[in-house]
mmCIF file of C-alpha atoms in Angstrom:
data_model
loop_
_atom_site.group_PDB
_atom_site.id
_atom_site.type_symbol
_atom_site.label_atom_id
_atom_site.label_comp_id
_atom_site.label_asym_id
_atom_site.label_seq_id
_atom_site.Cartn_x
_atom_site.Cartn_y
_atom_site.Cartn_z
ATOM 1 C CA UNK T 1 5.378 -29.949 2.320
ATOM 2 C CA UNK T 2 3.053 -27.162 3.768
ATOM 3 C CA UNK T 3 5.028 -24.191 1.710
ATOM 4 C CA UNK T 4 4.456 -22.088 -1.741
ATOM 5 C CA UNK T 5 7.576 -21.984 -4.134
ATOM 6 C CA UNK T 6 8.388 -18.995 -5.976
ATOM 7 C CA UNK T 7 8.845 -19.472 -9.535
ATOM 8 C CA UNK T 8 9.291 -15.850 -10.786
ATOM 9 C CA UNK T 9 9.129 -13.402 -8.193
ATOM 10 C CA UNK T 10 8.316 -10.041 -10.389
ATOM 11 C CA UNK T 11 10.298 -6.105 -9.941
ATOM 12 C CA UNK T 12 9.127 -6.449 -6.378
ATOM 13 C CA UNK T 13 7.226 -8.650 -4.705
ATOM 14 C CA UNK T 14 6.864 -8.682 -0.546
ATOM 15 C CA UNK T 15 4.798 -11.054 2.144
ATOM 16 C CA UNK T 16 2.194 -8.397 3.623
ATOM 17 C CA UNK T 17 -0.112 -8.394 6.763
ATOM 18 C CA UNK T 18 -1.691 -6.366 9.085
ATOM 19 C CA UNK T 19 1.941 -4.508 9.824
ATOM 20 C CA UNK T 20 3.511 -3.651 13.246
ATOM 21 C CA UNK T 21 1.785 -0.912 14.559
ATOM 22 C CA UNK T 22 3.061 0.448 17.961
ATOM 23 C CA UNK T 23 6.751 1.105 17.366
ATOM 24 C CA UNK T 24 7.227 4.372 16.136
ATOM 25 C CA UNK T 25 8.962 5.312 19.355
ATOM 26 C CA UNK T 26 11.942 2.592 17.977
ATOM 27 C CA UNK T 27 11.989 4.190 14.726
ATOM 28 C CA UNK T 28 9.952 1.169 13.297
ATOM 29 C CA UNK T 29 7.654 2.533 10.657
ATOM 30 C CA UNK T 30 3.737 0.400 10.518
ATOM 31 C CA UNK T 31 4.281 -1.179 7.185
ATOM 32 C CA UNK T 32 1.899 -3.730 6.333
ATOM 33 C CA UNK T 33 -0.201 -4.388 2.923
ATOM 34 C CA UNK T 34 -0.403 -1.112 0.922
ATOM 35 C CA UNK T 35 -3.920 -1.275 -0.273
ATOM 36 C CA UNK T 36 -5.278 -2.909 2.906
ATOM 37 C CA UNK T 37 -8.942 -3.009 1.441
ATOM 38 C CA UNK T 38 -7.794 -5.490 -1.150
ATOM 39 C CA UNK T 39 -5.363 -7.000 1.021
ATOM 40 C CA UNK T 40 -8.558 -7.548 3.556
ATOM 41 C CA UNK T 41 -10.999 -9.214 0.736
ATOM 42 C CA UNK T 42 -8.375 -11.438 -0.787
ATOM 43 C CA UNK T 43 -7.785 -13.219 2.911
ATOM 44 C CA UNK T 44 -11.710 -12.851 3.342
ATOM 45 C CA UNK T 45 -12.375 -14.709 0.390
ATOM 46 C CA UNK T 46 -9.719 -16.928 0.720
ATOM 47 C CA UNK T 47 -11.305 -18.213 3.592
ATOM 48 C CA UNK T 48 -8.304 -16.074 6.299
ATOM 49 C CA UNK T 49 -8.301 -14.291 9.313
ATOM 50 C CA UNK T 50 -8.334 -10.716 7.467
ATOM 51 C CA UNK T 51 -5.034 -10.420 9.554
ATOM 52 C CA UNK T 52 -3.337 -13.432 7.172
ATOM 53 C CA UNK T 53 -0.223 -12.481 5.661
ATOM 54 C CA UNK T 54 -0.254 -12.681 1.546
ATOM 55 C CA UNK T 55 1.681 -11.677 -1.127
ATOM 56 C CA UNK T 56 2.337 -8.158 -2.936
ATOM 57 C CA UNK T 57 2.808 -7.291 -6.031
ATOM 58 C CA UNK T 58 4.034 -4.621 -8.108
ATOM 59 C CA UNK T 59 3.086 -4.444 -11.654
ATOM 60 C CA UNK T 60 4.655 -6.979 -13.129
ATOM 61 C CA UNK T 61 2.968 -10.275 -10.863
ATOM 62 C CA UNK T 62 5.053 -13.254 -9.873
ATOM 63 C CA UNK T 63 4.593 -17.038 -10.679
ATOM 64 C CA UNK T 64 3.763 -19.336 -7.813
ATOM 65 C CA UNK T 65 4.297 -23.131 -7.767
ATOM 66 C CA UNK T 66 1.871 -24.858 -4.200
ATOM 67 C CA UNK T 67 3.345 -27.489 -2.727
ATOM 68 C CA UNK T 68 -0.171 -29.231 -1.235
ATOM 69 C CA UNK T 69 -4.028 -28.396 -2.166
ATOM 70 C CA UNK T 70 -4.176 -24.755 -1.515
ATOM 71 C CA UNK T 71 -7.033 -21.724 -2.321
ATOM 72 C CA UNK T 72 -5.513 -18.924 -3.959
ATOM 73 C CA UNK T 73 -7.328 -15.330 -4.406
ATOM 74 C CA UNK T 74 -5.488 -12.996 -6.376
ATOM 75 C CA UNK T 75 -6.827 -9.285 -6.072
ATOM 76 C CA UNK T 76 -6.255 -5.833 -5.983
ATOM 77 C CA UNK T 77 -4.742 -4.446 -9.032
ATOM 78 C CA UNK T 78 -6.309 -6.738 -11.726
ATOM 79 C CA UNK T 79 -4.560 -9.381 -13.814
ATOM 80 C CA UNK T 80 -4.747 -12.396 -16.057
ATOM 81 C CA UNK T 81 -4.653 -15.462 -14.173
ATOM 82 C CA UNK T 82 -3.712 -19.027 -15.186
ATOM 83 C CA UNK T 83 -3.081 -22.254 -13.488
ATOM 84 C CA UNK T 84 -0.598 -24.656 -15.398
ATOM 85 C CA UNK T 85 -1.399 -22.469 -18.492
ATOM 86 C CA UNK T 86 -5.591 -22.550 -18.084
ATOM 87 C CA UNK T 87 -7.264 -19.377 -17.632
ATOM 88 C CA UNK T 88 -8.812 -18.832 -14.258
ATOM 89 C CA UNK T 89 -10.764 -15.744 -12.245
ATOM 90 C CA UNK T 90 -8.842 -13.027 -11.178
ATOM 91 C CA UNK T 91 -10.649 -11.622 -7.898
ATOM 92 C CA UNK T 92 -12.513 -15.304 -6.893
ATOM 93 C CA UNK T 93 -11.241 -18.113 -5.123
ATOM 94 C CA UNK T 94 -9.223 -20.700 -7.238
ATOM 95 C CA UNK T 95 -8.136 -24.224 -5.972
ATOM 96 C CA UNK T 96 -5.245 -24.870 -6.719
ATOM 97 C CA UNK T 97 -3.747 -28.673 -6.239
ATOM 98 C CA UNK T 98 -0.539 -29.942 -4.880
ATOM 99 C CA UNK T 99 2.433 -29.156 -7.888
ATOM 100 C CA UNK T 100 0.074 -27.091 -9.841
ATOM 101 C CA UNK T 101 1.977 -23.336 -10.853
ATOM 102 C CA UNK T 102 -0.001 -20.173 -10.868
ATOM 103 C CA UNK T 103 0.559 -16.594 -12.507
ATOM 104 C CA UNK T 104 -0.640 -13.844 -11.829
ATOM 105 C CA UNK T 105 0.386 -11.161 -14.749
ATOM 106 C CA UNK T 106 0.907 -8.288 -15.230
ATOM 107 C CA UNK T 107 -1.494 -5.234 -13.156
ATOM 108 C CA UNK T 108 -3.800 -4.514 -16.405
ATOM 109 C CA UNK T 109 -4.297 -1.408 -14.372
ATOM 110 C CA UNK T 110 -3.002 -0.006 -10.858
ATOM 111 C CA UNK T 111 -0.288 -1.222 -9.419
ATOM 112 C CA UNK T 112 -0.617 -3.626 -6.650
ATOM 113 C CA UNK T 113 -1.987 -6.824 -6.940
ATOM 114 C CA UNK T 114 -2.569 -9.172 -3.681
ATOM 115 C CA UNK T 115 -2.547 -13.319 -3.782
ATOM 116 C CA UNK T 116 -3.313 -14.468 -0.488
ATOM 117 C CA UNK T 117 -3.743 -18.314 0.734
ATOM 118 C CA UNK T 118 -5.631 -20.488 2.260
ATOM 119 C CA UNK T 119 -4.336 -20.717 5.827
ATOM 120 C CA UNK T 120 -1.726 -17.455 5.413
ATOM 121 C CA UNK T 121 2.016 -17.277 4.906
ATOM 122 C CA UNK T 122 3.992 -17.924 7.620
ATOM 123 C CA UNK T 123 7.698 -16.660 6.941
ATOM 124 C CA UNK T 124 9.792 -15.792 9.885
ATOM 125 C CA UNK T 125 8.400 -12.851 12.228
ATOM 126 C CA UNK T 126 10.202 -9.669 12.967
ATOM 127 C CA UNK T 127 8.388 -7.806 15.989
ATOM 128 C CA UNK T 128 4.725 -10.111 15.585
ATOM 129 C CA UNK T 129 4.815 -9.425 12.005
ATOM 130 C CA UNK T 130 5.163 -11.093 8.322
ATOM 131 C CA UNK T 131 5.351 -7.822 6.525
ATOM 132 C CA UNK T 132 8.690 -6.441 4.574
ATOM 133 C CA UNK T 133 9.692 -3.353 5.233
ATOM 134 C CA UNK T 134 11.398 -1.626 2.810
ATOM 135 C CA UNK T 135 12.821 1.367 4.606
ATOM 136 C CA UNK T 136 13.702 -0.147 8.000
ATOM 137 C CA UNK T 137 14.639 -4.192 6.479
ATOM 138 C CA UNK T 138 12.622 -5.396 8.990
ATOM 139 C CA UNK T 139 10.647 -8.842 8.373
ATOM 140 C CA UNK T 140 11.676 -11.228 5.465
ATOM 141 C CA UNK T 141 13.287 -9.820 2.371
ATOM 142 C CA UNK T 142 11.559 -8.890 -0.628
ATOM 143 C CA UNK T 143 10.571 -13.125 -2.526
ATOM 144 C CA UNK T 144 13.074 -14.167 -5.008
ATOM 145 C CA UNK T 145 13.626 -17.134 -7.637
ATOM 146 C CA UNK T 146 13.241 -20.690 -5.453
ATOM 147 C CA UNK T 147 12.413 -18.806 -1.977
ATOM 148 C CA UNK T 148 10.124 -21.611 -0.543
ATOM 149 C CA UNK T 149 7.730 -19.310 1.951
ATOM 150 C CA UNK T 150 5.562 -21.675 4.277
ATOM 151 C CA UNK T 151 1.866 -22.150 4.833
ATOM 152 C CA UNK T 152 -0.268 -22.040 7.837
ATOM 153 C CA UNK T 153 -3.249 -24.802 8.817
ATOM 154 C CA UNK T 154 -5.908 -24.410 6.243
ATOM 155 C CA UNK T 155 -8.723 -22.951 7.251
ATOM 156 C CA UNK T 156 -11.200 -25.057 9.268
ATOM 157 C CA UNK T 157 -14.358 -23.535 6.682
ATOM 158 C CA UNK T 158 -12.813 -23.319 3.142
ATOM 159 C CA UNK T 159 -13.929 -20.563 1.193
ATOM 160 C CA UNK T 160 -17.140 -21.290 -0.963
ATOM 161 C CA UNK T 161 -17.680 -20.548 -4.440
ATOM 162 C CA UNK T 162 -19.485 -17.091 -4.747
ATOM 163 C CA UNK T 163 -21.969 -16.499 -6.879
ATOM 164 C CA UNK T 164 -21.395 -12.234 -7.953
ATOM 165 C CA UNK T 165 -18.872 -11.002 -8.447
ATOM 166 C CA UNK T 166 -16.051 -9.670 -5.127
ATOM 167 C CA UNK T 167 -17.268 -5.469 -4.730
ATOM 168 C CA UNK T 168 -13.544 -4.831 -5.606
ATOM 169 C CA UNK T 169 -12.698 -1.053 -5.787
ATOM 170 C CA UNK T 170 -11.475 0.146 -9.573
ATOM 171 C CA UNK T 171 -8.844 2.102 -10.298
ATOM 172 C CA UNK T 172 -8.908 6.009 -11.916
ATOM 173 C CA UNK T 173 -6.469 7.857 -13.935
ATOM 174 C CA UNK T 174 -7.499 11.071 -11.777
ATOM 175 C CA UNK T 175 -7.751 10.424 -7.685
ATOM 176 C CA UNK T 176 -9.396 13.257 -5.735
ATOM 177 C CA UNK T 177 -7.839 13.002 -1.634
ATOM 178 C CA UNK T 178 -9.616 14.688 1.104
ATOM 179 C CA UNK T 179 -6.682 16.608 2.902
ATOM 180 C CA UNK T 180 -6.770 17.694 7.058
ATOM 181 C CA UNK T 181 -4.350 20.566 6.668
ATOM 182 C CA UNK T 182 -2.205 20.545 9.312
ATOM 183 C CA UNK T 183 0.015 20.246 11.345
ATOM 184 C CA UNK T 184 2.440 22.605 10.351
ATOM 185 C CA UNK T 185 0.127 24.781 7.686
ATOM 186 C CA UNK T 186 1.349 27.610 9.577
ATOM 187 C CA UNK T 187 5.047 27.017 7.767
ATOM 188 C CA UNK T 188 3.909 27.730 3.942
ATOM 189 C CA UNK T 189 3.162 30.361 2.283
ATOM 190 C CA UNK T 190 -0.514 32.273 2.996
ATOM 191 C CA UNK T 191 -1.523 31.072 -0.759
ATOM 192 C CA UNK T 192 -0.684 27.415 0.129
ATOM 193 C CA UNK T 193 -4.003 26.441 0.365
ATOM 194 C CA UNK T 194 -5.458 28.055 -2.825
ATOM 195 C CA UNK T 195 -2.487 26.282 -4.827
ATOM 196 C CA UNK T 196 -3.768 22.720 -3.000
ATOM 197 C CA UNK T 197 -6.956 23.369 -3.694
ATOM 198 C CA UNK T 198 -6.630 24.514 -7.857
ATOM 199 C CA UNK T 199 -3.214 22.245 -7.705
ATOM 200 C CA UNK T 200 -2.914 19.196 -10.183
ATOM 201 C CA UNK T 201 0.226 16.714 -9.397
ATOM 202 C CA UNK T 202 1.227 13.809 -10.729
ATOM 203 C CA UNK T 203 2.811 10.580 -9.134
ATOM 204 C CA UNK T 204 6.436 10.599 -9.821
ATOM 205 C CA UNK T 205 8.442 7.266 -11.161
ATOM 206 C CA UNK T 206 10.833 7.625 -8.122
ATOM 207 C CA UNK T 207 7.660 6.191 -6.159
ATOM 208 C CA UNK T 208 7.622 3.847 -3.686
ATOM 209 C CA UNK T 209 6.150 1.694 -0.545
ATOM 210 C CA UNK T 210 7.928 4.219 1.601
ATOM 211 C CA UNK T 211 5.696 7.404 -0.479
ATOM 212 C CA UNK T 212 4.614 9.253 -3.673
ATOM 213 C CA UNK T 213 6.989 11.780 -4.909
ATOM 214 C CA UNK T 214 4.678 14.260 -6.613
ATOM 215 C CA UNK T 215 5.432 16.697 -9.746
ATOM 216 C CA UNK T 216 3.243 20.000 -9.861
ATOM 217 C CA UNK T 217 2.767 23.375 -8.776
ATOM 218 C CA UNK T 218 5.485 24.235 -5.444
ATOM 219 C CA UNK T 219 4.201 24.909 -2.151
ATOM 220 C CA UNK T 220 6.330 27.431 -0.698
ATOM 221 C CA UNK T 221 7.344 27.731 2.776
ATOM 222 C CA UNK T 222 6.595 30.745 4.649
ATOM 223 C CA UNK T 223 10.467 30.109 6.702
ATOM 224 C CA UNK T 224 12.792 29.762 4.038
ATOM 225 C CA UNK T 225 16.033 28.216 4.907
ATOM 226 C CA UNK T 226 14.245 27.307 8.400
ATOM 227 C CA UNK T 227 13.803 23.989 9.324
ATOM 228 C CA UNK T 228 11.687 22.115 11.680
ATOM 229 C CA UNK T 229 12.704 19.745 15.049
ATOM 230 C CA UNK T 230 12.676 15.917 13.503
ATOM 231 C CA UNK T 231 8.898 15.255 14.770
ATOM 232 C CA UNK T 232 6.276 12.299 14.497
ATOM 233 C CA UNK T 233 4.611 11.553 10.737
ATOM 234 C CA UNK T 234 2.330 9.153 10.176
ATOM 235 C CA UNK T 235 0.825 7.373 7.011
ATOM 236 C CA UNK T 236 -1.126 9.632 5.125
ATOM 237 C CA UNK T 237 1.054 12.765 5.690
ATOM 238 C CA UNK T 238 1.671 15.280 2.769
ATOM 239 C CA UNK T 239 4.724 16.506 3.960
ATOM 240 C CA UNK T 240 6.865 19.018 1.364
ATOM 241 C CA UNK T 241 10.681 19.513 1.491
ATOM 242 C CA UNK T 242 12.844 22.397 0.703
ATOM 243 C CA UNK T 243 11.754 22.317 -3.263
ATOM 244 C CA UNK T 244 8.125 22.419 -2.800
ATOM 245 C CA UNK T 245 6.904 18.972 -5.070
ATOM 246 C CA UNK T 246 5.308 17.201 -1.813
ATOM 247 C CA UNK T 247 5.459 13.902 -0.960
ATOM 248 C CA UNK T 248 2.803 11.316 0.203
ATOM 249 C CA UNK T 249 3.549 9.294 2.320
ATOM 250 C CA UNK T 250 2.622 5.403 2.434
ATOM 251 C CA UNK T 251 2.680 1.839 4.787
ATOM 252 C CA UNK T 252 6.755 2.052 5.265
ATOM 253 C CA UNK T 253 6.858 5.902 5.730
ATOM 254 C CA UNK T 254 9.856 7.122 7.885
ATOM 255 C CA UNK T 255 8.520 7.899 11.436
ATOM 256 C CA UNK T 256 9.983 11.132 11.668
ATOM 257 C CA UNK T 257 10.792 14.358 9.954
ATOM 258 C CA UNK T 258 12.187 17.504 9.793
ATOM 259 C CA UNK T 259 10.180 19.255 6.657
ATOM 260 C CA UNK T 260 7.158 20.335 7.565
ATOM 261 C CA UNK T 261 3.930 18.562 6.939
ATOM 262 C CA UNK T 262 0.728 20.235 4.691
ATOM 263 C CA UNK T 263 -1.903 17.721 6.277
ATOM 264 C CA UNK T 264 -2.993 14.120 6.271
ATOM 265 C CA UNK T 265 -5.181 12.284 3.741
ATOM 266 C CA UNK T 266 -7.467 9.104 5.497
ATOM 267 C CA UNK T 267 -7.181 5.353 4.676
ATOM 268 C CA UNK T 268 -9.413 5.274 1.623
ATOM 269 C CA UNK T 269 -7.234 8.037 0.031
ATOM 270 C CA UNK T 270 -3.836 5.854 1.322
ATOM 271 C CA UNK T 271 -5.342 2.912 -0.332
ATOM 272 C CA UNK T 272 -6.056 4.603 -3.558
ATOM 273 C CA UNK T 273 -2.653 6.161 -3.958
ATOM 274 C CA UNK T 274 -1.324 2.444 -2.963
ATOM 275 C CA UNK T 275 -2.514 1.590 -6.834
ATOM 276 C CA UNK T 276 -1.355 4.787 -8.587
ATOM 277 C CA UNK T 277 1.116 4.482 -11.221
ATOM 278 C CA UNK T 278 3.406 6.959 -12.232
ATOM 279 C CA UNK T 279 1.689 9.986 -13.973
ATOM 280 C CA UNK T 280 -1.743 9.517 -12.234
ATOM 281 C CA UNK T 281 -2.810 12.727 -11.420
ATOM 282 C CA UNK T 282 -3.669 13.880 -8.258
ATOM 283 C CA UNK T 283 -5.785 16.705 -6.517
ATOM 284 C CA UNK T 284 -6.371 18.083 -2.948
ATOM 285 C CA UNK T 285 -9.939 18.796 -1.500
ATOM 286 C CA UNK T 286 -8.054 20.594 1.224
ATOM 287 C CA UNK T 287 -10.436 20.094 5.045
ATOM 288 C CA UNK T 288 -9.806 23.019 7.540
ATOM 289 C CA UNK T 289 -9.125 22.346 10.664
ATOM 290 C CA UNK T 290 -11.082 23.100 13.260
ATOM 291 C CA UNK T 291 -10.730 25.464 15.771
ATOM 292 C CA UNK T 292 -10.415 24.125 19.748
ATOM 293 C CA UNK T 293 -13.693 25.394 21.001
ATOM 294 C CA UNK T 294 -15.343 24.002 17.624
ATOM 295 C CA UNK T 295 -13.507 20.342 18.446
ATOM 296 C CA UNK T 296 -15.002 20.461 21.683
#
């Protein structure tokens, strides 16, 4: 039988691939792996196409049993890896025989580990993606103990053992993110950019794949009590509700919102944010929006 069995699901383990971009007009978030570089590298080391579906764990890891011979790579947040109780390598291809059990332990640093299986995972797809979306409910539900998840065909060219450790990104206690200001900078008090440049925020425990809630200096609105008509939101948007405490939106973000967005971070910052535990310090480096004549 070509599938894996979930023995220990962990606190929140989901199936994630490249997501389902292009459906925002139907209020469908893009979803997909939260830490794209780690997910992509795990698939490459497992011999898969980079867009293959893998398991994304949250803090506590998970345990799986193979029902066919398969190569597994555990990457992303570093953790202890064992096969049938024997230590194995994190971040490197591990051969898992049919019937064997692989355990990816709790994240030692960071938040999300990725388990990529040769052939990729093939749960039921929604709108062309196998990704679980917490906001819309599309895709397979978060995995539970006893779940059976189909595997795709084994790659024609199995992965080769690597001589050197793969270049996994590190995880820091403080993140500095380039923030491209706009589109609603004019909705904030005149000192907002200075506050962004000097302020330090910490990641709240009330954070998930939808977004990071940040605690720190309040960013004051220029028009208290007023609301914008709902407008489009992209991953990486730094939205500021009436409380002044920012929310950094992630992979499962809402597609529209009525609170102003003071700036947007790029893909590198989003990957780092996906590994930010509660209490992680975040600072911003504001980048002014160019004038139209400078951009042309």
